[in-house]
């Protein structure tokens, strides 16, 4: 009896210790943020998931086996960088991905400032248990154009006019080089939408309205971005917006400020597949690792929560093994509560949620859904495996930190020459009467006018430095069409410019009048337009130029075909220049005959 009395307290103490440490471990492992950075499961130099000699599968198996539920949920969040007030939040919430929404850069938009900003976010992951690097994504849709001094390539609609897959691949590869130089390894491009309605503001982000051309150029772009030149992809591409983008019916937009964007697609399944599935099928066959689901509805159901589309068709039928990311607030538009929207979208097949600002809400709702069984742990692990696999494929765990010396590739001479080639090859000759074109470079006098002649921002279009683009010559580096004309002509050719076309020349006519006209910059739904056409200001300018010149050339800089039917008969030469970007000399290369016009329409232009 005495011995029992002596031993009992010891037994009791041991039992209590085991019990409390067990509860403590459970809490740490599954409920509290993973701040047990000293435990055995945490980062160690020799951990298998850090071993580059192991297969990606084995590295993912090891890593996911070490992760708490909290850490897994953090990998599924894609957060807009402006929602991070304190780098410690990245550590505390184990966030796995950040993005720069359109124009969301550092205060100074310079390449160095971008590099420092991205590196600072990455550094915050070093204080976590497993040190899983961040994916940083951006809409580098026509070059790394959020960054001041980057090469601004023609928007996709112009590349679509080139119909040149090799060119598109080189443009994409150059874009990826400029992105990687700033430590950004995820591009939200190529856009694989097939623009069936040019009234849609996103038309210029597409390769046009022909499914085969979109598929061909989309694959080329994807291969250029994900160039497997080393033992990992250079940058992760994103095939977007699955599925049916470009076929939304005019007037069905959920957002009352828009007309087409976020609208409803009423195609039957056969037509949806015929017009829109092939580009994604080819992208998956050629290594797409990320698909972004669009915010459109298909016959009234949000694509974001459509299990048939995301899981049955994309993941099972097409065999897509990468991850599906939702579009901006796409998940929270599914139903009237965030919890229900999240459960429906994740269970439909969304793997990463572009929240984009509410990560705390996302994390708690995910925890709740897992605890309730509304989202299974199998679905959680499937999503996280897909995301981690992509991170290993682009070498996120293995790359050295990006340093300043690599920044010289941004806006390099080689890239600008490539951009000029892309501009050249995208120019489409819409009309050429009276042998108006090509122009001689040794004319006596040329007059130049129009709202876009001396406006780099309009020349570049949306997604340039700012989401909606820039309307002017600040914030973009490059050559305007006006300067390109001045540089192209003989030294004794007189070039006179007046934006509105007000020239005091008496009865002397200029040999040629060039009016460079077109659209103001816009992006997405803000560009939805019931009848895309030239402004009254531009039409007035064209009239004045015609009165003062022997031959009239109209250069249209726009994201889509414009309605010019009523006016084109009075014009001698007409060129569709699309949105050429920083290298205006690509326009004059064909205007003055150094190169032949080779572009042809990527979408129907009613003339
Ligand atoms: C936008 C666009 C999408 C873009 C994303 C992130 O709303 O729909 O194309 O990649 O948000 O900027």
XYZ file of C-alpha atoms and ligand atoms in Angstrom:
619
model
C 0.000 0.000 0.000
C 2.836 2.496 1.034
C 4.626 1.947 -2.325
C 1.395 2.622 -4.259
C 0.958 5.910 -2.377
C 4.557 6.873 -3.292
C 4.274 5.862 -6.953
C 0.809 7.309 -7.622
C 1.888 11.005 -7.680
C 4.630 10.160 -10.209
C 2.164 8.280 -12.431
C -0.269 11.189 -12.171
C 2.430 13.724 -13.119
C 3.563 11.679 -16.139
C -0.033 11.226 -17.293
C -0.778 14.956 -17.050
C 2.445 15.819 -18.891
C 1.693 13.428 -21.758
C -1.898 14.602 -22.001
C -1.105 18.341 -22.057
C 1.757 17.984 -24.526
C -0.452 15.869 -26.783
C -3.202 18.492 -26.739
C -0.597 21.164 -27.194
C 0.843 19.428 -30.256
C -2.625 18.936 -31.770
C -3.461 22.591 -31.256
C -0.145 23.726 -32.717
C -0.386 21.297 -35.623
C -3.938 22.044 -36.664
C -5.414 25.148 -35.198
C -2.864 27.777 -34.292
C -0.541 29.323 -36.859
C 2.441 27.054 -37.457
C 4.857 28.948 -35.291
C 6.468 25.862 -33.902
C 9.540 26.720 -35.930
C 11.853 24.681 -33.729
C 10.067 21.366 -34.009
C 11.501 18.388 -35.893
C 9.054 18.785 -38.765
C 10.401 22.235 -39.637
C 12.957 23.259 -42.219
C 16.301 21.479 -42.042
C 19.142 21.713 -44.578
C 18.821 17.992 -45.313
C 15.042 17.741 -45.477
C 14.047 15.628 -48.548
C 11.802 18.383 -49.884
C 14.928 20.503 -50.305
C 16.857 17.767 -52.096
C 17.076 18.699 -55.807
C 18.116 15.144 -56.629
C 14.763 13.763 -55.568
C 11.765 13.684 -57.887
C 9.233 16.473 -57.509
C 6.686 13.890 -56.444
C 8.929 12.745 -53.569
C 9.675 16.327 -52.554
C 5.966 17.166 -52.489
C 5.209 13.995 -50.502
C 7.814 14.912 -47.911
C 6.763 18.544 -47.660
C 3.016 17.994 -47.448
C 3.617 15.322 -44.821
C 5.247 17.979 -42.613
C 2.554 20.605 -43.070
C -0.138 21.534 -40.593
C -3.662 22.202 -41.816
C -3.038 25.888 -41.185
C 0.026 25.872 -43.427
C -1.835 23.989 -46.142
C -4.655 26.529 -46.152
C -2.106 29.355 -46.438
C -0.815 27.858 -49.692
C -4.290 28.174 -51.239
C -4.537 31.919 -50.700
C -3.588 34.406 -53.454
C -3.434 37.844 -51.897
C -3.120 41.287 -53.484
C 0.165 42.710 -52.215
C -1.447 45.963 -51.047
C -3.400 44.031 -48.416
C -0.146 43.147 -46.642
C 0.330 45.917 -44.095
C 3.034 44.045 -42.184
C 5.411 41.400 -43.562
C 4.809 39.451 -40.375
C 1.331 38.619 -41.730
C 2.946 36.540 -44.467
C 4.792 34.613 -41.777
C 1.850 34.313 -39.396
C -0.607 33.144 -42.050
C 1.959 31.129 -44.027
C 0.704 32.832 -47.152
C 1.676 31.015 -50.329
C 1.051 33.549 -53.094
C 0.841 37.267 -53.723
C -0.112 39.238 -56.789
C 0.204 42.763 -58.083
C -3.221 43.748 -59.354
C -3.010 46.078 -62.353
C -0.487 48.817 -61.595
C 0.051 47.718 -57.961
C 3.769 48.295 -57.736
C 6.235 49.916 -55.359
C 6.068 53.699 -54.988
C 8.976 54.114 -57.390
C 8.014 51.979 -60.375
C 11.685 51.248 -61.221
C 12.939 47.681 -61.807
C 15.136 47.899 -58.706
C 12.223 48.989 -56.550
C 10.169 46.049 -57.900
C 13.019 43.639 -57.155
C 13.428 44.949 -53.610
C 9.674 44.765 -52.995
C 9.383 41.150 -54.159
C 12.493 40.099 -52.235
C 11.092 41.683 -49.073
C 7.921 39.594 -49.377
C 9.985 36.459 -49.994
C 12.126 37.180 -46.945
C 9.041 36.960 -44.739
C 8.664 33.258 -45.595
C 12.088 32.560 -44.103
C 10.634 32.954 -40.607
C 8.092 30.192 -41.095
C 8.535 26.575 -40.067
C 8.922 25.155 -43.575
C 10.133 28.274 -45.440
C 7.892 27.591 -48.459
C 8.684 30.354 -50.990
C 5.948 32.654 -52.220
C 4.601 32.577 -55.730
C 4.344 36.167 -56.970
C 1.990 36.710 -59.916
C 1.387 39.647 -62.245
C -0.419 40.506 -65.465
C 2.611 40.761 -67.703
C 0.234 40.604 -70.647
C 2.320 42.632 -73.121
C 5.749 42.622 -71.582
C 6.498 43.312 -67.925
C 4.651 46.543 -68.563
C 3.825 47.430 -64.958
C 7.535 48.140 -64.538
C 8.882 51.506 -65.696
C 11.438 51.027 -68.474
C 10.306 47.512 -69.374
C 9.889 46.611 -73.013
C 6.210 47.101 -73.846
C 5.329 44.591 -76.561
C 2.223 44.788 -78.743
C -0.899 43.582 -76.983
C -2.093 40.087 -77.901
C -4.539 41.335 -80.546
C -1.546 42.660 -82.511
C 0.369 39.417 -82.006
C -2.779 37.698 -83.230
C -2.554 39.780 -86.423
C 1.013 38.522 -86.949
C -0.205 34.910 -86.948
C 3.464 34.151 -86.231
C 3.958 31.474 -83.544
C 7.762 31.764 -83.539
C 7.545 35.510 -82.986
C 5.002 35.079 -80.183
C 7.211 32.503 -78.473
C 10.180 34.887 -78.569
C 8.082 37.763 -77.226
C 6.853 35.585 -74.377
C 10.371 34.404 -73.582
C 11.687 37.976 -73.482
C 8.792 38.965 -71.238
C 9.608 36.096 -68.885
C 13.264 37.167 -68.777
C 12.282 40.675 -67.723
C 9.892 39.300 -65.109
C 12.412 36.835 -63.662
C 14.918 39.692 -63.353
C 12.566 41.247 -60.789
C 12.008 37.943 -58.953
C 8.494 37.481 -60.351
C 7.936 33.927 -61.652
C 4.219 33.824 -62.428
C 2.497 35.561 -65.320
C -1.292 35.723 -65.707
C -0.995 35.068 -69.433
C -1.630 33.849 -72.138
C -5.208 34.871 -72.550
C -6.886 32.018 -74.461
C -10.265 33.690 -74.780
C -11.709 33.689 -78.294
C -13.186 37.149 -78.827
C -16.539 36.682 -80.555
C -17.786 40.178 -79.692
C -15.368 43.080 -80.209
C -17.564 45.260 -78.002
C -15.819 43.483 -75.096
C -13.144 45.559 -73.371
C -10.824 42.536 -73.110
C -10.731 41.984 -76.893
C -7.185 43.371 -77.161
C -5.948 40.934 -74.516
C -6.892 38.046 -76.815
C -5.218 36.735 -79.961
C -8.514 37.396 -81.746
C -11.645 35.572 -82.798
C -10.261 32.519 -84.586
C -10.044 29.431 -82.373
C -7.184 27.807 -84.281
C -5.087 30.989 -84.291
C -5.732 31.490 -80.574
C -4.740 27.875 -79.859
C -1.582 28.077 -81.978
C -0.376 31.381 -80.537
C -1.489 30.487 -77.022
C 0.715 27.400 -77.029
C 3.605 29.409 -78.462
C 3.226 32.024 -75.749
C 2.983 29.413 -73.001
C 6.113 27.652 -74.248
C 7.946 30.970 -74.444
C 7.077 31.909 -70.858
C 7.699 28.432 -69.393
C 10.889 27.990 -71.416
C 12.498 24.909 -69.840
C 15.996 26.177 -70.595
C 17.371 25.133 -67.203
C 16.140 22.355 -64.971
C 13.012 24.261 -64.178
C 10.511 26.490 -65.981
C 11.623 30.102 -66.322
C 8.231 31.540 -65.345
C 4.826 29.977 -64.720
C 2.239 30.818 -67.371
C -1.509 30.951 -66.791
C -4.010 29.765 -69.383
C -7.036 32.031 -68.885
C -10.034 32.519 -68.558
C -11.517 29.057 -68.471
C -13.939 28.871 -70.256
C -15.938 30.771 -72.841
C -14.352 34.204 -72.428
C -15.239 36.223 -75.516
C -18.703 34.762 -75.905
C -20.468 36.634 -73.103
C -23.666 38.203 -74.373
C -23.689 41.990 -74.581
C -25.807 43.510 -71.819
C -25.616 40.541 -69.443
C -22.790 41.826 -67.215
C -23.454 41.402 -63.480
C -21.554 44.627 -62.785
C -23.822 47.469 -63.889
C -20.801 49.521 -64.993
C -20.016 46.865 -67.597
C -21.840 45.447 -70.606
C -19.921 42.260 -71.492
C -17.262 41.542 -68.839
C -18.585 39.072 -66.227
C -21.525 38.423 -68.496
C -23.398 35.251 -69.388
C -22.387 32.725 -72.043
C -25.453 31.076 -73.543
C -23.697 28.689 -75.936
C -24.745 25.058 -75.921
C -22.011 22.642 -74.832
C -21.127 21.603 -78.391
C -20.484 25.221 -79.412
C -18.672 26.007 -76.168
C -16.309 23.125 -76.875
C -15.877 23.948 -80.549
C -15.059 27.616 -80.046
C -13.379 27.708 -76.642
C -12.062 24.329 -75.460
C -9.352 23.659 -78.053
C -6.952 26.431 -76.888
C -7.084 25.072 -73.319
C -6.748 21.483 -74.486
C -3.615 22.405 -76.466
C -2.273 24.427 -73.543
C -2.697 21.468 -71.174
C -1.061 19.154 -73.707
C 1.853 21.581 -73.874
C 2.541 21.869 -70.189
C 0.163 24.442 -68.737
C 0.556 24.369 -64.938
C -2.034 26.990 -64.077
C -5.519 27.660 -65.409
C -7.437 30.727 -64.293
C -11.191 30.294 -64.224
C -13.088 33.312 -65.469
C -15.863 35.249 -63.751
C -18.393 34.658 -66.530
C -21.462 32.461 -66.123
C -22.344 29.646 -68.500
C -26.107 29.428 -68.889
C -26.504 31.207 -65.574
C -23.979 29.195 -63.506
C -20.689 30.724 -62.399
C -17.739 28.986 -64.055
C -15.937 29.349 -60.716
C -18.269 26.870 -59.010
C -18.942 24.601 -61.981
C -17.745 21.121 -61.002
C -18.462 19.741 -64.456
C -16.245 22.306 -66.170
C -13.408 22.488 -63.635
C -13.168 18.874 -62.518
C -14.920 16.643 -65.064
C -13.772 18.493 -68.193
C -10.540 20.302 -67.265
C -8.979 17.986 -64.698
C -10.388 14.603 -65.706
C -11.128 14.779 -69.433
C -8.189 17.014 -70.397
C -5.966 15.522 -67.685
C -4.954 18.889 -66.251
C -2.644 18.201 -63.287
C -1.747 21.778 -62.442
C -3.763 24.117 -60.256
C -6.884 26.156 -60.922
C -6.800 29.718 -59.633
C -9.927 31.824 -59.337
C -10.115 35.287 -60.841
C -10.421 38.556 -58.889
C -13.236 38.067 -56.330
C -14.475 35.293 -58.613
C -15.104 32.967 -55.665
C -17.088 35.480 -53.645
C -19.465 36.143 -56.538
C -20.718 32.548 -56.425
C -23.363 32.912 -53.753
C -24.541 35.342 -51.113
C -22.302 34.165 -48.278
C -18.515 33.940 -48.402
C -18.526 30.613 -46.589
C -20.960 29.009 -49.018
C -19.164 30.547 -52.024
C -15.844 29.196 -50.834
C -17.154 25.688 -50.163
C -18.862 25.516 -53.579
C -15.793 26.814 -55.460
C -13.189 24.641 -53.742
C -15.356 21.550 -54.126
C -15.933 22.411 -57.804
C -12.168 22.344 -58.393
C -10.691 25.730 -57.532
C -7.312 25.116 -55.878
C -6.098 28.672 -55.189
C -8.354 31.584 -54.304
C -7.556 35.108 -55.540
C -9.363 36.515 -52.528
C -7.738 39.193 -53.220
C -7.767 41.190 -49.951
C -9.562 39.090 -47.336
C -7.047 36.406 -46.368
C -8.020 36.228 -42.697
C -11.628 35.626 -43.644
C -10.501 33.034 -46.204
C -8.339 31.197 -43.663
C -11.029 31.054 -40.988
C -13.723 29.945 -43.432
C -11.441 27.213 -44.752
C -10.709 26.020 -41.218
C -14.424 26.002 -40.462
C -15.281 24.124 -43.668
C -12.638 21.479 -42.944
C -13.826 21.105 -39.360
C -17.446 20.789 -40.564
C -16.494 18.348 -43.299
C -17.943 20.697 -45.939
C -14.509 20.562 -47.580
C -12.679 17.260 -47.243
C -9.039 16.930 -46.202
C -8.508 14.971 -49.422
C -9.644 18.013 -51.425
C -7.335 20.207 -49.307
C -4.344 17.947 -49.926
C -5.160 17.629 -53.635
C -5.203 21.438 -54.026
C -2.004 21.913 -52.036
C -0.200 19.155 -53.905
C -1.044 20.843 -57.193
C 0.238 24.177 -55.948
C 3.443 22.803 -54.426
C 4.177 20.816 -57.589
C 4.035 24.022 -59.628
C 6.325 25.754 -57.122
C 8.892 22.967 -57.457
C 8.578 23.017 -61.266
C 9.628 26.646 -61.462
C 12.487 26.031 -59.067
C 11.159 28.299 -56.341
C 12.870 26.201 -53.650
C 16.115 25.926 -55.601
C 16.772 29.302 -57.199
C 19.194 31.705 -55.602
C 17.752 35.057 -54.524
C 17.467 37.485 -57.414
C 20.137 40.173 -57.480
C 20.311 43.638 -58.999
C 22.869 42.713 -61.689
C 20.180 40.847 -63.634
C 18.093 43.988 -64.133
C 19.979 45.052 -67.272
C 17.785 42.734 -69.364
C 14.799 44.985 -68.693
C 14.153 47.221 -71.686
C 17.325 45.882 -73.337
C 18.283 46.814 -76.899
C 17.633 43.222 -77.988
C 14.161 43.180 -76.459
C 13.255 46.535 -77.991
C 14.400 45.264 -81.381
C 12.196 42.203 -80.890
C 9.268 44.418 -79.919
C 9.833 46.518 -83.055
C 9.769 43.329 -85.144
C 6.520 42.313 -83.448
C 4.984 45.726 -84.179
C 6.070 45.487 -87.814
C 4.597 42.033 -88.251
C 1.316 43.002 -86.638
C 0.505 45.960 -88.909
C -2.495 45.256 -91.171
C -3.067 47.240 -94.365
C -6.804 47.895 -94.484
C -6.782 50.105 -97.593
C -4.196 51.346 -100.117
C -5.577 53.392 -103.006
C -3.715 55.705 -105.413
C -0.522 53.876 -104.455
C -0.602 55.778 -101.237
C 1.635 53.300 -99.430
C 4.477 52.736 -98.903
C 5.543 56.366 -98.461
C 8.781 57.733 -99.811
C 11.187 58.771 -97.052
C 12.328 61.759 -99.080
C 9.080 63.633 -99.519
C 9.210 67.376 -99.296
C 6.564 67.837 -96.604
C 4.587 65.576 -94.294
C 1.992 66.803 -91.804
C 1.156 64.648 -88.788
C -1.851 64.960 -86.470
C -4.175 62.939 -84.253
C -4.803 62.071 -80.628
C -2.387 59.119 -80.652
C 0.488 60.528 -82.758
C 2.434 61.690 -79.715
C 0.957 59.649 -76.859
C 2.911 56.587 -75.679
C 0.225 55.686 -73.172
C -2.474 55.408 -75.835
C 0.020 53.625 -78.094
C 0.521 51.002 -75.355
C -3.045 50.620 -74.091
C -4.228 49.204 -70.775
C -2.123 47.156 -68.319
C 0.757 49.596 -68.781
C 2.177 51.009 -65.528
C -1.441 51.382 -64.392
C -4.332 48.923 -64.689
C -6.268 51.219 -66.998
C -3.087 52.387 -68.725
C -1.702 55.902 -69.083
C -3.093 58.680 -71.276
C 0.088 60.623 -72.038
C 3.855 60.399 -72.333
C 4.656 59.870 -68.654
C 5.139 56.492 -67.002
C 6.073 54.721 -70.239
C 9.456 54.661 -72.026
C 9.560 54.255 -75.796
C 9.174 55.881 -79.223
C 5.939 57.527 -80.322
C 4.711 57.148 -83.905
C 5.420 60.861 -84.393
C 9.044 60.472 -83.330
C 9.343 57.353 -85.455
C 8.145 59.339 -88.496
C 10.659 62.094 -87.791
C 13.430 59.491 -87.473
C 12.401 57.656 -90.654
C 12.450 60.506 -93.164
C 15.350 62.153 -94.996
C 16.937 65.069 -93.219
C 15.503 67.625 -95.662
C 11.963 66.283 -95.417
C 9.841 68.704 -93.387
C 7.609 67.094 -90.782
C 5.023 69.374 -89.153
C 2.896 68.178 -86.214
C -0.292 69.548 -84.750
C -2.451 67.285 -82.603
C -5.755 68.746 -83.755
C -4.661 69.101 -87.406
C -4.582 72.896 -87.381
C -1.998 73.694 -90.083
C -1.566 77.170 -91.557
C -0.193 76.374 -94.999
C -2.251 78.638 -97.297
C -2.884 76.777 -100.534
C 0.304 74.682 -100.349
C -0.626 71.109 -99.704
C 1.616 68.679 -97.913
C 2.695 65.693 -100.010
C 1.223 63.413 -97.373
C -0.940 63.895 -94.301
C -0.772 61.239 -91.585
C -3.510 61.082 -88.930
C -2.659 58.788 -86.020
C -5.948 58.193 -84.222
C -7.674 55.630 -82.053
C -8.776 54.606 -78.578
C -7.968 55.921 -75.148
C -6.439 53.289 -72.836
C -8.834 51.045 -70.918
C -8.925 47.587 -69.365
C -11.593 44.915 -68.981
C -15.172 45.979 -68.430
C -14.223 49.665 -68.574
C -13.636 49.093 -72.285
C -17.020 47.495 -73.004
C -18.505 49.652 -75.770
C -21.724 49.307 -77.767
C -20.035 50.620 -80.914
C -16.242 50.954 -80.811
C -15.445 53.853 -83.156
C -13.295 56.957 -83.598
C -13.977 59.993 -81.441
C -15.531 63.131 -82.955
C -12.210 64.876 -82.152
C -10.261 62.365 -84.229
C -12.744 62.490 -87.126
C -12.492 66.285 -87.168
C -8.694 66.055 -87.166
C -8.718 63.609 -90.077
C -10.914 66.007 -92.059
C -8.493 68.883 -91.491
C -5.481 66.788 -92.457
C -7.215 65.716 -95.662
C -7.845 69.355 -96.602
C -4.138 70.130 -96.227
C -2.532 67.160 -97.995
C -2.381 65.480 -101.397
C -2.648 61.993 -99.874
C -4.224 61.016 -96.565
C -2.947 58.104 -94.463
C -4.937 57.112 -91.377
C -3.193 54.961 -88.764
C -5.654 53.445 -86.279
C -4.237 52.553 -82.865
C -6.904 50.528 -81.100
C -7.520 47.357 -79.137
C -10.066 46.115 -81.678
C -11.686 46.878 -85.035
C -13.442 50.277 -84.996
C -16.481 51.345 -86.970
C -15.034 53.455 -89.821
C -17.392 52.329 -92.610
C -18.842 55.801 -93.166
C -15.458 57.517 -93.489
C -12.909 55.162 -95.033
C -13.892 56.045 -98.630
C -12.279 59.476 -98.194
C -9.001 58.028 -97.000
C -6.220 56.886 -99.326
C -4.259 54.556 -97.039
C -5.505 52.960 -93.805
C -3.396 50.891 -91.377
C -4.615 48.893 -88.377
C -1.718 49.278 -85.920
C -3.513 47.725 -82.902
C -1.760 48.603 -79.592
C 1.920 48.536 -80.613
C 3.434 49.396 -77.239
C 6.780 51.154 -76.753
C 8.314 50.643 -80.199
C 6.521 53.041 -82.542
C 9.220 52.551 -85.181
C 7.670 49.202 -86.016
C 4.800 51.170 -87.567
C 7.054 53.341 -89.749
C 9.118 50.332 -90.825
C 6.181 49.272 -92.993
C 4.764 52.754 -93.589
C 7.956 53.749 -95.463
C 8.430 50.361 -97.095
C 11.512 49.087 -95.258
C 9.388 45.999 -94.714
C 6.241 44.759 -96.411
C 2.930 44.610 -94.596
C 2.502 41.002 -93.447
C -0.176 41.169 -90.765
C -3.736 40.083 -91.421
C -6.919 40.545 -89.444
C -7.196 38.498 -86.182
C -10.875 39.422 -86.023
C -13.444 40.578 -88.581
C -13.230 44.312 -89.318
C -16.493 45.482 -90.963
C -15.434 47.956 -93.690
C -8.575 40.623 -63.558
C -8.676 39.835 -64.842
C -7.618 38.781 -64.980
C -6.360 39.202 -64.245
C -6.698 39.272 -62.771
C -5.507 39.711 -61.915
O -9.833 40.918 -63.068
O -9.929 39.256 -65.134
O -7.391 38.566 -66.371
O -5.324 38.259 -64.474
O -7.793 40.124 -62.505
O -5.139 41.020 -62.195
